[in-house]
PDB file as gemmi writes it, atoms N, CA and C in Angstrom:
CRYST1    1.000    1.000    1.000  90.00  90.00  90.00 P 1                      
ATOM      1  N   MET A   1     -19.068  38.159  36.848  1.00  0.00           N  
ATOM      2  CA  MET A   1     -18.902  38.301  38.258  1.00  0.00           C  
ATOM      3  C   MET A   1     -17.464  38.735  38.511  1.00  0.00           C  
ATOM      4  N   ALA A   2     -17.293  39.885  39.055  1.00  0.00           N  
ATOM      5  CA  ALA A   2     -15.968  40.446  39.275  1.00  0.00           C  
ATOM      6  C   ALA A   2     -15.463  40.100  40.662  1.00  0.00           C  
ATOM      7  N   GLY A   3     -14.165  39.719  40.728  1.00  0.00           N  
ATOM      8  CA  GLY A   3     -13.517  39.526  42.022  1.00  0.00           C  
ATOM      9  C   GLY A   3     -13.938  38.277  42.762  1.00  0.00           C  
ATOM     10  N   GLY A   4     -14.287  37.183  42.082  1.00  0.00           N  
ATOM     11  CA  GLY A   4     -14.625  35.931  42.768  1.00  0.00           C  
ATOM     12  C   GLY A   4     -13.404  35.406  43.486  1.00  0.00           C  
ATOM     13  N   GLY A   5     -13.280  35.639  44.775  1.00  0.00           N  
ATOM     14  CA  GLY A   5     -12.079  35.336  45.534  1.00  0.00           C  
ATOM     15  C   GLY A   5     -11.871  33.869  45.866  1.00  0.00           C  
ATOM     16  N   ASN A   6     -12.863  33.009  45.677  1.00  0.00           N  
ATOM     17  CA  ASN A   6     -12.670  31.627  46.075  1.00  0.00           C  
ATOM     18  C   ASN A   6     -12.462  30.693  44.879  1.00  0.00           C  
ATOM     19  N   ALA A   7     -12.000  31.197  43.743  1.00  0.00           N  
ATOM     20  CA  ALA A   7     -11.714  30.369  42.572  1.00  0.00           C  
ATOM     21  C   ALA A   7     -10.300  29.801  42.682  1.00  0.00           C  
ATOM     22  N   ILE A   8     -10.152  28.537  42.329  1.00  0.00           N  
ATOM     23  CA  ILE A   8      -8.832  27.913  42.309  1.00  0.00           C  
ATOM     24  C   ILE A   8      -8.330  28.021  40.880  1.00  0.00           C  
ATOM     25  N   ARG A   9      -7.163  28.597  40.710  1.00  0.00           N  
ATOM     26  CA  ARG A   9      -6.653  28.840  39.375  1.00  0.00           C  
ATOM     27  C   ARG A   9      -5.404  28.021  39.113  1.00  0.00           C  
ATOM     28  N   GLY A  10      -5.240  27.562  37.855  1.00  0.00           N  
ATOM     29  CA  GLY A  10      -4.016  26.905  37.438  1.00  0.00           C  
ATOM     30  C   GLY A  10      -3.905  25.448  37.851  1.00  0.00           C  
ATOM     31  N   SER A  11      -4.971  24.870  38.353  1.00  0.00           N  
ATOM     32  CA  SER A  11      -4.914  23.476  38.783  1.00  0.00           C  
ATOM     33  C   SER A  11      -6.304  22.877  38.656  1.00  0.00           C  
ATOM     34  N   ARG A  12      -6.404  21.592  38.847  1.00  0.00           N  
ATOM     35  CA  ARG A  12      -7.714  20.955  38.850  1.00  0.00           C  
ATOM     36  C   ARG A  12      -7.918  20.306  40.207  1.00  0.00           C  
ATOM     37  N   VAL A  13      -9.135  20.030  40.562  1.00  0.00           N  
ATOM     38  CA  VAL A  13      -9.444  19.437  41.849  1.00  0.00           C  
ATOM     39  C   VAL A  13      -8.783  18.063  41.941  1.00  0.00           C  
ATOM     40  N   GLY A  14      -8.094  17.805  43.013  1.00  0.00           N  
ATOM     41  CA  GLY A  14      -7.441  16.518  43.223  1.00  0.00           C  
ATOM     42  C   GLY A  14      -6.030  16.446  42.694  1.00  0.00           C  
ATOM     43  N   ALA A  15      -5.553  17.509  42.076  1.00  0.00           N  
ATOM     44  CA  ALA A  15      -4.196  17.494  41.528  1.00  0.00           C  
ATOM     45  C   ALA A  15      -3.194  17.625  42.664  1.00  0.00           C  
ATOM     46  N   GLY A  16      -2.153  16.831  42.582  1.00  0.00           N  
ATOM     47  CA  GLY A  16      -1.105  16.883  43.596  1.00  0.00           C  
ATOM     48  C   GLY A  16       0.002  17.807  43.166  1.00  0.00           C  
ATOM     49  N   PRO A  17       1.105  17.795  43.907  1.00  0.00           N  
ATOM     50  CA  PRO A  17       2.246  18.630  43.525  1.00  0.00           C  
ATOM     51  C   PRO A  17       2.771  18.231  42.153  1.00  0.00           C  
ATOM     52  N   MET A  18       3.240  19.179  41.388  1.00  0.00           N  
ATOM     53  CA  MET A  18       3.700  18.908  40.039  1.00  0.00           C  
ATOM     54  C   MET A  18       5.213  18.803  40.015  1.00  0.00           C  
ATOM     55  N   GLY A  19       5.741  18.009  39.077  1.00  0.00           N  
ATOM     56  CA  GLY A  19       7.178  17.951  38.917  1.00  0.00           C  
ATOM     57  C   GLY A  19       7.725  16.545  39.033  1.00  0.00           C  
ATOM     58  N   GLU A  20       9.026  16.412  38.751  1.00  0.00           N  
ATOM     59  CA  GLU A  20       9.704  15.118  38.746  1.00  0.00           C  
ATOM     60  C   GLU A  20       9.717  14.441  40.103  1.00  0.00           C  
ATOM     61  N   ALA A  21       9.762  15.209  41.177  1.00  0.00           N  
ATOM     62  CA  ALA A  21       9.884  14.625  42.514  1.00  0.00           C  
ATOM     63  C   ALA A  21       8.713  13.684  42.808  1.00  0.00           C  
ATOM     64  N   GLU A  22       7.529  14.018  42.374  1.00  0.00           N  
ATOM     65  CA  GLU A  22       6.359  13.183  42.645  1.00  0.00           C  
ATOM     66  C   GLU A  22       6.242  12.005  41.679  1.00  0.00           C  
ATOM     67  N   ARG A  23       6.584  12.206  40.418  1.00  0.00           N  
ATOM     68  CA  ARG A  23       6.401  11.164  39.408  1.00  0.00           C  
ATOM     69  C   ARG A  23       7.602  10.243  39.305  1.00  0.00           C  
ATOM     70  N   GLY A  24       8.706  10.611  39.800  1.00  0.00           N  
ATOM     71  CA  GLY A  24       9.913   9.818  39.643  1.00  0.00           C  
ATOM     72  C   GLY A  24      10.686  10.285  38.421  1.00  0.00           C  
ATOM     73  N   GLU A  25      11.857   9.718  38.225  1.00  0.00           N  
ATOM     74  CA  GLU A  25      12.707  10.108  37.111  1.00  0.00           C  
ATOM     75  C   GLU A  25      12.209   9.477  35.810  1.00  0.00           C  
ATOM     76  N   ALA A  26      12.293  10.217  34.726  1.00  0.00           N  
ATOM     77  CA  ALA A  26      11.890   9.704  33.411  1.00  0.00           C  
ATOM     78  C   ALA A  26      12.950   8.725  32.907  1.00  0.00           C  
ATOM     79  N   ALA A  27      12.507   7.712  32.177  1.00  0.00           N  
ATOM     80  CA  ALA A  27      13.438   6.745  31.584  1.00  0.00           C  
ATOM     81  C   ALA A  27      14.299   7.457  30.551  1.00  0.00           C  
ATOM     82  N   PRO A  28      15.526   7.019  30.354  1.00  0.00           N  
ATOM     83  CA  PRO A  28      16.371   7.636  29.326  1.00  0.00           C  
ATOM     84  C   PRO A  28      15.698   7.530  27.957  1.00  0.00           C  
ATOM     85  N   ARG A  29      15.747   8.592  27.206  1.00  0.00           N  
ATOM     86  CA  ARG A  29      15.038   8.677  25.929  1.00  0.00           C  
ATOM     87  C   ARG A  29      16.002   8.863  24.776  1.00  0.00           C  
ATOM     88  N   GLN A  30      15.514   8.482  23.578  1.00  0.00           N  
ATOM     89  CA  GLN A  30      16.228   8.779  22.342  1.00  0.00           C  
ATOM     90  C   GLN A  30      15.225   9.407  21.369  1.00  0.00           C  
ATOM     91  N   ALA A  31      15.643  10.407  20.650  1.00  0.00           N  
ATOM     92  CA  ALA A  31      14.787  11.068  19.657  1.00  0.00           C  
ATOM     93  C   ALA A  31      15.068  10.435  18.298  1.00  0.00           C  
ATOM     94  N   VAL A  32      14.010   9.998  17.630  1.00  0.00           N  
ATOM     95  CA  VAL A  32      14.134   9.369  16.315  1.00  0.00           C  
ATOM     96  C   VAL A  32      13.367  10.216  15.313  1.00  0.00           C  
ATOM     97  N   THR A  33      14.000  10.546  14.191  1.00  0.00           N  
ATOM     98  CA  THR A  33      13.373  11.381  13.166  1.00  0.00           C  
ATOM     99  C   THR A  33      12.908  10.508  12.010  1.00  0.00           C  
ATOM    100  N   TYR A  34      11.649  10.725  11.604  1.00  0.00           N  
ATOM    101  CA  TYR A  34      11.055  10.014  10.465  1.00  0.00           C  
ATOM    102  C   TYR A  34      10.793  11.027   9.356  1.00  0.00           C  
ATOM    103  N   PHE A  35      10.888  10.553   8.102  1.00  0.00           N  
ATOM    104  CA  PHE A  35      10.711  11.411   6.926  1.00  0.00           C  
ATOM    105  C   PHE A  35       9.653  10.795   6.015  1.00  0.00           C  
ATOM    106  N   CYS A  36       8.673  11.598   5.597  1.00  0.00           N  
ATOM    107  CA  CYS A  36       7.650  11.092   4.665  1.00  0.00           C  
ATOM    108  C   CYS A  36       7.942  11.605   3.256  1.00  0.00           C  
ATOM    109  N   ALA A  37       7.184  11.117   2.271  1.00  0.00           N  
ATOM    110  CA  ALA A  37       7.395  11.480   0.868  1.00  0.00           C  
ATOM    111  C   ALA A  37       7.113  12.962   0.600  1.00  0.00           C  
ATOM    112  N   ARG A  38       6.336  13.606   1.460  1.00  0.00           N  
ATOM    113  CA  ARG A  38       6.048  15.037   1.288  1.00  0.00           C  
ATOM    114  C   ARG A  38       7.033  15.925   2.052  1.00  0.00           C  
ATOM    115  N   GLU A  39       8.143  15.312   2.486  1.00  0.00           N  
ATOM    116  CA  GLU A  39       9.248  15.997   3.149  1.00  0.00           C  
ATOM    117  C   GLU A  39       8.886  16.567   4.520  1.00  0.00           C  
ATOM    118  N   HIS A  40       7.913  15.961   5.191  1.00  0.00           N  
ATOM    119  CA  HIS A  40       7.620  16.336   6.572  1.00  0.00           C  
ATOM    120  C   HIS A  40       8.579  15.598   7.491  1.00  0.00           C  
ATOM    121  N   LEU A  41       9.035  16.267   8.532  1.00  0.00           N  
ATOM    122  CA  LEU A  41       9.895  15.658   9.549  1.00  0.00           C  
ATOM    123  C   LEU A  41       9.056  15.395  10.794  1.00  0.00           C  
ATOM    124  N   THR A  42       9.172  14.212  11.351  1.00  0.00           N  
ATOM    125  CA  THR A  42       8.471  13.866  12.574  1.00  0.00           C  
ATOM    126  C   THR A  42       9.488  13.311  13.553  1.00  0.00           C  
ATOM    127  N   VAL A  43       9.585  13.927  14.713  1.00  0.00           N  
ATOM    128  CA  VAL A  43      10.522  13.463  15.739  1.00  0.00           C  
ATOM    129  C   VAL A  43       9.707  12.788  16.838  1.00  0.00           C  
ATOM    130  N   ILE A  44      10.020  11.522  17.096  1.00  0.00           N  
ATOM    131  CA  ILE A  44       9.330  10.724  18.110  1.00  0.00           C  
ATOM    132  C   ILE A  44      10.344  10.333  19.168  1.00  0.00           C  
ATOM    133  N   SER A  45       9.963  10.426  20.438  1.00  0.00           N  
ATOM    134  CA  SER A  45      10.836  10.012  21.532  1.00  0.00           C  
ATOM    135  C   SER A  45      10.500   8.586  21.943  1.00  0.00           C  
ATOM    136  N   PHE A  46      11.536   7.748  22.015  1.00  0.00           N  
ATOM    137  CA  PHE A  46      11.402   6.365  22.459  1.00  0.00           C  
ATOM    138  C   PHE A  46      12.334   6.146  23.638  1.00  0.00           C  
ATOM    139  N   ALA A  47      11.995   5.196  24.482  1.00  0.00           N  
ATOM    140  CA  ALA A  47      12.923   4.801  25.538  1.00  0.00           C  
ATOM    141  C   ALA A  47      14.166   4.228  24.873  1.00  0.00           C  
ATOM    142  N   VAL A  48      15.313   4.392  25.491  1.00  0.00           N  
ATOM    143  CA  VAL A  48      16.576   3.948  24.904  1.00  0.00           C  
ATOM    144  C   VAL A  48      16.546   2.450  24.616  1.00  0.00           C  
ATOM    145  N   GLU A  49      15.945   1.660  25.500  1.00  0.00           N  
ATOM    146  CA  GLU A  49      15.931   0.205  25.302  1.00  0.00           C  
ATOM    147  C   GLU A  49      14.797  -0.277  24.384  1.00  0.00           C  
ATOM    148  N   ALA A  50      13.928   0.624  23.917  1.00  0.00           N  
ATOM    149  CA  ALA A  50      12.808   0.241  23.049  1.00  0.00           C  
ATOM    150  C   ALA A  50      13.293  -0.081  21.640  1.00  0.00           C  
ATOM    151  N   VAL A  51      12.565  -0.980  20.968  1.00  0.00           N  
ATOM    152  CA  VAL A  51      12.844  -1.289  19.565  1.00  0.00           C  
ATOM    153  C   VAL A  51      12.202  -0.191  18.718  1.00  0.00           C  
ATOM    154  N   VAL A  52      12.999   0.482  17.933  1.00  0.00           N  
ATOM    155  CA  VAL A  52      12.514   1.596  17.105  1.00  0.00           C  
ATOM    156  C   VAL A  52      11.897   1.028  15.830  1.00  0.00           C  
ATOM    157  N   PRO A  53      10.621   1.347  15.533  1.00  0.00           N  
ATOM    158  CA  PRO A  53       9.991   0.855  14.307  1.00  0.00           C  
ATOM    159  C   PRO A  53      10.626   1.454  13.049  1.00  0.00           C  
ATOM    160  N   GLU A  54      10.613   0.674  11.968  1.00  0.00           N  
ATOM    161  CA  GLU A  54      11.176   1.129  10.681  1.00  0.00           C  
ATOM    162  C   GLU A  54      10.345   2.241  10.051  1.00  0.00           C  
ATOM    163  N   SER A  55       9.032   2.224  10.316  1.00  0.00           N  
ATOM    164  CA  SER A  55       8.167   3.254   9.722  1.00  0.00           C  
ATOM    165  C   SER A  55       7.199   3.781  10.773  1.00  0.00           C  
ATOM    166  N   TRP A  56       6.662   4.973  10.481  1.00  0.00           N  
ATOM    167  CA  TRP A  56       5.740   5.661  11.379  1.00  0.00           C  
ATOM    168  C   TRP A  56       4.811   6.483  10.507  1.00  0.00           C  
ATOM    169  N   ASP A  57       3.528   6.529  10.827  1.00  0.00           N  
ATOM    170  CA  ASP A  57       2.600   7.339  10.037  1.00  0.00           C  
ATOM    171  C   ASP A  57       2.844   8.815  10.322  1.00  0.00           C  
ATOM    172  N   CYS A  58       2.988   9.594   9.257  1.00  0.00           N  
ATOM    173  CA  CYS A  58       3.221  11.027   9.396  1.00  0.00           C  
ATOM    174  C   CYS A  58       1.976  11.685  10.003  1.00  0.00           C  
ATOM    175  N   PRO A  59       2.116  12.417  11.125  1.00  0.00           N  
ATOM    176  CA  PRO A  59       0.939  13.045  11.726  1.00  0.00           C  
ATOM    177  C   PRO A  59       0.409  14.228  10.920  1.00  0.00           C  
ATOM    178  N   LYS A  60       1.186  14.752   9.981  1.00  0.00           N  
ATOM    179  CA  LYS A  60       0.733  15.897   9.183  1.00  0.00           C  
ATOM    180  C   LYS A  60      -0.095  15.477   7.974  1.00  0.00           C  
ATOM    181  N   CYS A  61       0.355  14.401   7.276  1.00  0.00           N  
ATOM    182  CA  CYS A  61      -0.344  14.026   6.033  1.00  0.00           C  
ATOM    183  C   CYS A  61      -0.841  12.583   6.032  1.00  0.00           C  
ATOM    184  N   GLY A  62      -0.416  11.773   6.992  1.00  0.00           N  
ATOM    185  CA  GLY A  62      -0.899  10.396   7.072  1.00  0.00           C  
ATOM    186  C   GLY A  62      -0.118   9.397   6.235  1.00  0.00           C  
ATOM    187  N   LEU A  63       0.826   9.860   5.431  1.00  0.00           N  
ATOM    188  CA  LEU A  63       1.631   8.940   4.623  1.00  0.00           C  
ATOM    189  C   LEU A  63       2.627   8.198   5.508  1.00  0.00           C  
ATOM    190  N   PRO A  64       3.106   7.042   5.071  1.00  0.00           N  
ATOM    191  CA  PRO A  64       4.132   6.366   5.859  1.00  0.00           C  
ATOM    192  C   PRO A  64       5.437   7.157   5.825  1.00  0.00           C  
ATOM    193  N   ALA A  65       6.124   7.182   6.960  1.00  0.00           N  
ATOM    194  CA  ALA A  65       7.402   7.877   7.069  1.00  0.00           C  
ATOM    195  C   ALA A  65       8.462   6.873   7.482  1.00  0.00           C  
ATOM    196  N   GLY A  66       9.673   7.036   6.965  1.00  0.00           N  
ATOM    197  CA  GLY A  66      10.765   6.118   7.249  1.00  0.00           C  
ATOM    198  C   GLY A  66      11.943   6.835   7.882  1.00  0.00           C  
ATOM    199  N   LEU A  67      12.967   6.053   8.197  1.00  0.00           N  
ATOM    200  CA  LEU A  67      14.148   6.583   8.870  1.00  0.00           C  
ATOM    201  C   LEU A  67      15.151   7.228   7.918  1.00  0.00           C  
ATOM    202  N   ASP A  68      15.082   6.890   6.630  1.00  0.00           N  
ATOM    203  CA  ASP A  68      16.042   7.390   5.643  1.00  0.00           C  
ATOM    204  C   ASP A  68      15.496   8.661   4.983  1.00  0.00           C  
ATOM    205  N   SER A  69      16.188   9.781   5.186  1.00  0.00           N  
ATOM    206  CA  SER A  69      15.698  11.048   4.634  1.00  0.00           C  
ATOM    207  C   SER A  69      15.770  11.090   3.110  1.00  0.00           C  
ATOM    208  N   GLU A  70      16.661  10.304   2.506  1.00  0.00           N  
ATOM    209  CA  GLU A  70      16.809  10.296   1.051  1.00  0.00           C  
ATOM    210  C   GLU A  70      15.808   9.364   0.367  1.00  0.00           C  
ATOM    211  N   ASN A  71      15.339   8.360   1.071  1.00  0.00           N  
ATOM    212  CA  ASN A  71      14.429   7.367   0.481  1.00  0.00           C  
ATOM    213  C   ASN A  71      13.206   7.178   1.364  1.00  0.00           C  
ATOM    214  N   ALA A  72      12.322   8.154   1.361  1.00  0.00           N  
ATOM    215  CA  ALA A  72      11.087   8.044   2.139  1.00  0.00           C  
ATOM    216  C   ALA A  72      10.189   6.978   1.512  1.00  0.00           C  
ATOM    217  N   PRO A  73       9.415   6.259   2.318  1.00  0.00           N  
ATOM    218  CA  PRO A  73       8.524   5.237   1.753  1.00  0.00           C  
ATOM    219  C   PRO A  73       7.510   5.862   0.799  1.00  0.00           C  
ATOM    220  N   PRO A  74       7.183   5.175  -0.299  1.00  0.00           N  
ATOM    221  CA  PRO A  74       6.195   5.720  -1.241  1.00  0.00           C  
ATOM    222  C   PRO A  74       4.789   5.663  -0.643  1.00  0.00           C  
ATOM    223  N   ALA A  75       3.932   6.510  -1.160  1.00  0.00           N  
ATOM    224  CA  ALA A  75       2.531   6.498  -0.729  1.00  0.00           C  
ATOM    225  C   ALA A  75       1.890   5.187  -1.154  1.00  0.00           C  
ATOM    226  N   PRO A  76       1.032   4.605  -0.308  1.00  0.00           N  
ATOM    227  CA  PRO A  76       0.392   3.346  -0.686  1.00  0.00           C  
ATOM    228  C   PRO A  76      -0.545   3.547  -1.873  1.00  0.00           C  
ATOM    229  N   LYS A  77      -0.599   2.547  -2.724  1.00  0.00           N  
ATOM    230  CA  LYS A  77      -1.468   2.607  -3.904  1.00  0.00           C  
ATOM    231  C   LYS A  77      -2.887   2.277  -3.455  1.00  0.00           C  
ATOM    232  N   ILE A  78      -3.796   3.177  -3.711  1.00  0.00           N  
ATOM    233  CA  ILE A  78      -5.191   2.981  -3.306  1.00  0.00           C  
ATOM    234  C   ILE A  78      -5.990   2.558  -4.527  1.00  0.00           C  
ATOM    235  N   GLU A  79      -6.548   1.375  -4.444  1.00  0.00           N  
ATOM    236  CA  GLU A  79      -7.373   0.870  -5.543  1.00  0.00           C  
ATOM    237  C   GLU A  79      -8.742   1.539  -5.491  1.00  0.00           C  
ATOM    238  N   PRO A  80      -9.240   2.012  -6.632  1.00  0.00           N  
ATOM    239  CA  PRO A  80     -10.572   2.626  -6.630  1.00  0.00           C  
ATOM    240  C   PRO A  80     -11.651   1.576  -6.387  1.00  0.00           C  
ATOM    241  N   TYR A  81     -12.784   2.009  -5.884  1.00  0.00           N  
ATOM    242  CA  TYR A  81     -13.907   1.122  -5.636  1.00  0.00           C  
ATOM    243  C   TYR A  81     -14.410   0.567  -6.962  1.00  0.00           C  
ATOM    244  N   LYS A  82     -14.618  -0.756  -7.005  1.00  0.00           N  
ATOM    245  CA  LYS A  82     -15.148  -1.374  -8.214  1.00  0.00           C  
ATOM    246  C   LYS A  82     -16.576  -1.821  -7.983  1.00  0.00           C  
ATOM    247  N   THR A  83     -17.395  -1.628  -8.986  1.00  0.00           N  
ATOM    248  CA  THR A  83     -18.775  -2.096  -8.915  1.00  0.00           C  
ATOM    249  C   THR A  83     -18.820  -3.586  -9.237  1.00  0.00           C  
ATOM    250  N   HIS A  84     -19.953  -4.198  -8.954  1.00  0.00           N  
ATOM    251  CA  HIS A  84     -20.139  -5.603  -9.292  1.00  0.00           C  
ATOM    252  C   HIS A  84     -19.958  -5.815 -10.799  1.00  0.00           C  
ATOM    253  N   LEU A  85     -20.493  -4.893 -11.588  1.00  0.00           N  
ATOM    254  CA  LEU A  85     -20.388  -5.004 -13.041  1.00  0.00           C  
ATOM    255  C   LEU A  85     -18.931  -4.965 -13.499  1.00  0.00           C  
ATOM    256  N   ALA A  86     -18.112  -4.152 -12.859  1.00  0.00           N  
ATOM    257  CA  ALA A  86     -16.688  -4.080 -13.221  1.00  0.00           C  
ATOM    258  C   ALA A  86     -15.998  -5.423 -12.977  1.00  0.00           C  
ATOM    259  N   TYR A  87     -16.326  -6.073 -11.860  1.00  0.00           N  
ATOM    260  CA  TYR A  87     -15.749  -7.397 -11.584  1.00  0.00           C  
ATOM    261  C   TYR A  87     -16.217  -8.425 -12.609  1.00  0.00           C  
ATOM    262  N   VAL A  88     -17.489  -8.380 -12.970  1.00  0.00           N  
ATOM    263  CA  VAL A  88     -18.025  -9.315 -13.975  1.00  0.00           C  
ATOM    264  C   VAL A  88     -17.326  -9.106 -15.312  1.00  0.00           C  
ATOM    265  N   LYS A  89     -17.121  -7.853 -15.700  1.00  0.00           N  
ATOM    266  CA  LYS A  89     -16.473  -7.560 -16.980  1.00  0.00           C  
ATOM    267  C   LYS A  89     -15.013  -8.013 -17.001  1.00  0.00           C  
ATOM    268  N   GLU A  90     -14.387  -8.099 -15.828  1.00  0.00           N  
ATOM    269  CA  GLU A  90     -13.021  -8.628 -15.768  1.00  0.00           C  
ATOM    270  C   GLU A  90     -13.005 -10.128 -16.071  1.00  0.00           C  
ATOM    271  N   ARG A  91     -14.086 -10.816 -15.703  1.00  0.00           N  
ATOM    272  CA  ARG A  91     -14.126 -12.272 -15.855  1.00  0.00           C  
ATOM    273  C   ARG A  91     -14.659 -12.722 -17.215  1.00  0.00           C  
ATOM    274  N   ARG A  92     -15.494 -11.908 -17.859  1.00  0.00           N  
ATOM    275  CA  ARG A  92     -16.152 -12.328 -19.094  1.00  0.00           C  
ATOM    276  C   ARG A  92     -16.029 -11.267 -20.177  1.00  0.00           C  
ATOM    277  N   SER A  93     -15.946 -11.760 -21.415  1.00  0.00           N  
ATOM    278  CA  SER A  93     -15.967 -10.839 -22.551  1.00  0.00           C  
ATOM    279  C   SER A  93     -17.421 -10.497 -22.864  1.00  0.00           C  
ATOM    280  N   ASP A  94     -17.619  -9.495 -23.708  1.00  0.00           N  
ATOM    281  CA  ASP A  94     -18.980  -9.125 -24.109  1.00  0.00           C  
ATOM    282  C   ASP A  94     -19.672 -10.278 -24.836  1.00  0.00           C  
ATOM    283  N   LYS A  95     -18.902 -11.029 -25.632  1.00  0.00           N  
ATOM    284  CA  LYS A  95     -19.473 -12.163 -26.382  1.00  0.00           C  
ATOM    285  C   LYS A  95     -19.973 -13.243 -25.415  1.00  0.00           C  
ATOM    286  N   GLU A  96     -19.154 -13.547 -24.391  1.00  0.00           N  
ATOM    287  CA  GLU A  96     -19.575 -14.550 -23.399  1.00  0.00           C  
ATOM    288  C   GLU A  96     -20.821 -14.084 -22.649  1.00  0.00           C  
ATOM    289  N   ALA A  97     -20.901 -12.793 -22.348  1.00  0.00           N  
ATOM    290  CA  ALA A  97     -22.062 -12.250 -21.647  1.00  0.00           C  
ATOM    291  C   ALA A  97     -23.325 -12.373 -22.499  1.00  0.00           C  
ATOM    292  N   GLU A  98     -23.194 -12.140 -23.808  1.00  0.00           N  
ATOM    293  CA  GLU A  98     -24.350 -12.278 -24.707  1.00  0.00           C  
ATOM    294  C   GLU A  98     -24.871 -13.715 -24.720  1.00  0.00           C  
ATOM    295  N   VAL A  99     -23.974 -14.675 -24.762  1.00  0.00           N  
ATOM    296  CA  VAL A  99     -24.363 -16.092 -24.776  1.00  0.00           C  
ATOM    297  C   VAL A  99     -25.111 -16.452 -23.488  1.00  0.00           C  
ATOM    298  N   ILE A 100     -24.570 -16.019 -22.360  1.00  0.00           N  
ATOM    299  CA  ILE A 100     -25.213 -16.307 -21.068  1.00  0.00           C  
ATOM    300  C   ILE A 100     -26.588 -15.652 -20.997  1.00  0.00           C  
ATOM    301  N   LEU A 101     -26.709 -14.406 -21.463  1.00  0.00           N  
ATOM    302  CA  LEU A 101     -27.990 -13.705 -21.463  1.00  0.00           C  
ATOM    303  C   LEU A 101     -28.994 -14.403 -22.365  1.00  0.00           C  
ATOM    304  N   ASP A 102     -28.566 -14.800 -23.561  1.00  0.00           N  
ATOM    305  CA  ASP A 102     -29.471 -15.504 -24.479  1.00  0.00           C  
ATOM    306  C   ASP A 102     -29.975 -16.810 -23.867  1.00  0.00           C  
ATOM    307  N   ASP A 103     -29.066 -17.570 -23.217  1.00  0.00           N  
ATOM    308  CA  ASP A 103     -29.474 -18.821 -22.573  1.00  0.00           C  
ATOM    309  C   ASP A 103     -30.494 -18.566 -21.464  1.00  0.00           C  
ATOM    310  N   ALA A 104     -30.284 -17.510 -20.685  1.00  0.00           N  
ATOM    311  CA  ALA A 104     -31.200 -17.192 -19.588  1.00  0.00           C  
ATOM    312  C   ALA A 104     -32.566 -16.778 -20.120  1.00  0.00           C  
ATOM    313  N   ILE A 105     -32.581 -16.014 -21.210  1.00  0.00           N  
ATOM    314  CA  ILE A 105     -33.866 -15.591 -21.797  1.00  0.00           C  
ATOM    315  C   ILE A 105     -34.626 -16.790 -22.357  1.00  0.00           C  
ATOM    316  N   LYS A 106     -33.914 -17.693 -23.021  1.00  0.00           N  
ATOM    317  CA  LYS A 106     -34.562 -18.897 -23.559  1.00  0.00           C  
ATOM    318  C   LYS A 106     -35.171 -19.742 -22.440  1.00  0.00           C  
ATOM    319  N   LEU A 107     -34.423 -19.915 -21.352  1.00  0.00           N  
ATOM    320  CA  LEU A 107     -34.929 -20.689 -20.222  1.00  0.00           C  
ATOM    321  C   LEU A 107     -36.156 -20.020 -19.613  1.00  0.00           C  
ATOM    322  N   LEU A 108     -36.132 -18.707 -19.446  1.00  0.00           N  
ATOM    323  CA  LEU A 108     -37.257 -17.971 -18.889  1.00  0.00           C  
ATOM    324  C   LEU A 108     -38.496 -18.110 -19.775  1.00  0.00           C  
ATOM    325  N   ARG A 109     -38.313 -17.967 -21.081  1.00  0.00           N  
ATOM    326  CA  ARG A 109     -39.461 -18.072 -22.000  1.00  0.00           C  
ATOM    327  C   ARG A 109     -40.050 -19.484 -22.002  1.00  0.00           C  
ATOM    328  N   SER A 110     -39.190 -20.498 -21.931  1.00  0.00           N  
ATOM    329  CA  SER A 110     -39.708 -21.871 -21.921  1.00  0.00           C  
ATOM    330  C   SER A 110     -40.465 -22.159 -20.621  1.00  0.00           C  
ATOM    331  N   ARG A 111     -40.025 -21.619 -19.526  1.00  0.00           N  
ATOM    332  CA  ARG A 111     -40.711 -21.827 -18.251  1.00  0.00           C  
ATOM    333  C   ARG A 111     -42.046 -21.086 -18.241  1.00  0.00           C  
ATOM    334  N   ARG A 112     -42.097 -19.909 -18.879  1.00  0.00           N  
ATOM    335  CA  ARG A 112     -43.375 -19.183 -18.951  1.00  0.00           C  
ATOM    336  C   ARG A 112     -44.366 -19.940 -19.829  1.00  0.00           C  
ATOM    337  N   LYS A 113     -43.889 -20.520 -20.956  1.00  0.00           N  
ATOM    338  CA  LYS A 113     -44.778 -21.273 -21.853  1.00  0.00           C  
ATOM    339  C   LYS A 113     -45.373 -22.495 -21.164  1.00  0.00           C  
ATOM    340  N   SER A 114     -44.604 -23.092 -20.261  1.00  0.00           N  
ATOM    341  CA  SER A 114     -45.094 -24.295 -19.588  1.00  0.00           C  
ATOM    342  C   SER A 114     -46.065 -23.939 -18.463  1.00  0.00           C  
ATOM    343  N   GLY A 115     -46.307 -22.659 -18.226  1.00  0.00           N  
ATOM    344  CA  GLY A 115     -47.294 -22.248 -17.215  1.00  0.00           C  
ATOM    345  C   GLY A 115     -46.680 -21.918 -15.861  1.00  0.00           C  
ATOM    346  N   GLU A 116     -45.404 -22.033 -15.748  1.00  0.00           N  
ATOM    347  CA  GLU A 116     -44.768 -21.682 -14.479  1.00  0.00           C  
ATOM    348  C   GLU A 116     -44.841 -20.160 -14.305  1.00  0.00           C  
ATOM    349  N   ILE A 117     -45.225 -19.715 -13.111  1.00  0.00           N  
ATOM    350  CA  ILE A 117     -45.347 -18.274 -12.865  1.00  0.00           C  
ATOM    351  C   ILE A 117     -43.967 -17.736 -12.483  1.00  0.00           C  
ATOM    352  N   ILE A 118     -43.483 -16.839 -13.323  1.00  0.00           N  
ATOM    353  CA  ILE A 118     -42.174 -16.226 -13.090  1.00  0.00           C  
ATOM    354  C   ILE A 118     -42.336 -14.732 -13.327  1.00  0.00           C  
ATOM    355  N   PHE A 119     -41.821 -13.956 -12.427  1.00  0.00           N  
ATOM    356  CA  PHE A 119     -41.921 -12.510 -12.556  1.00  0.00           C  
ATOM    357  C   PHE A 119     -40.686 -11.926 -13.118  1.00  0.00           C  
TER     358      PHE A 119                                                      
END                                                                             
């Protein structure tokens, strides 16, 4: 549709005048730079009276970023997912597992001989 003369451009319905006069003056700010292990720089603005955090998550890579450009925080160590069997193997040796299995088989066979229904 060419030449739609009643379109409102550059604003949204209900929007008031734009600028500092309507919103009031902004609080004094300080720019704080954070550095991550992948050498990304992140500048965050805080109010002057705000407590500046020691670390901030890097918006580019997600690693923790710190205030010291020479000593960026290391990436967190992520433990791989362990299966139930992996946890069991941490607690018992193969020899202990064999003993437990043999005891369970003996108990199962004795219960079957006595007529108990076990699947």
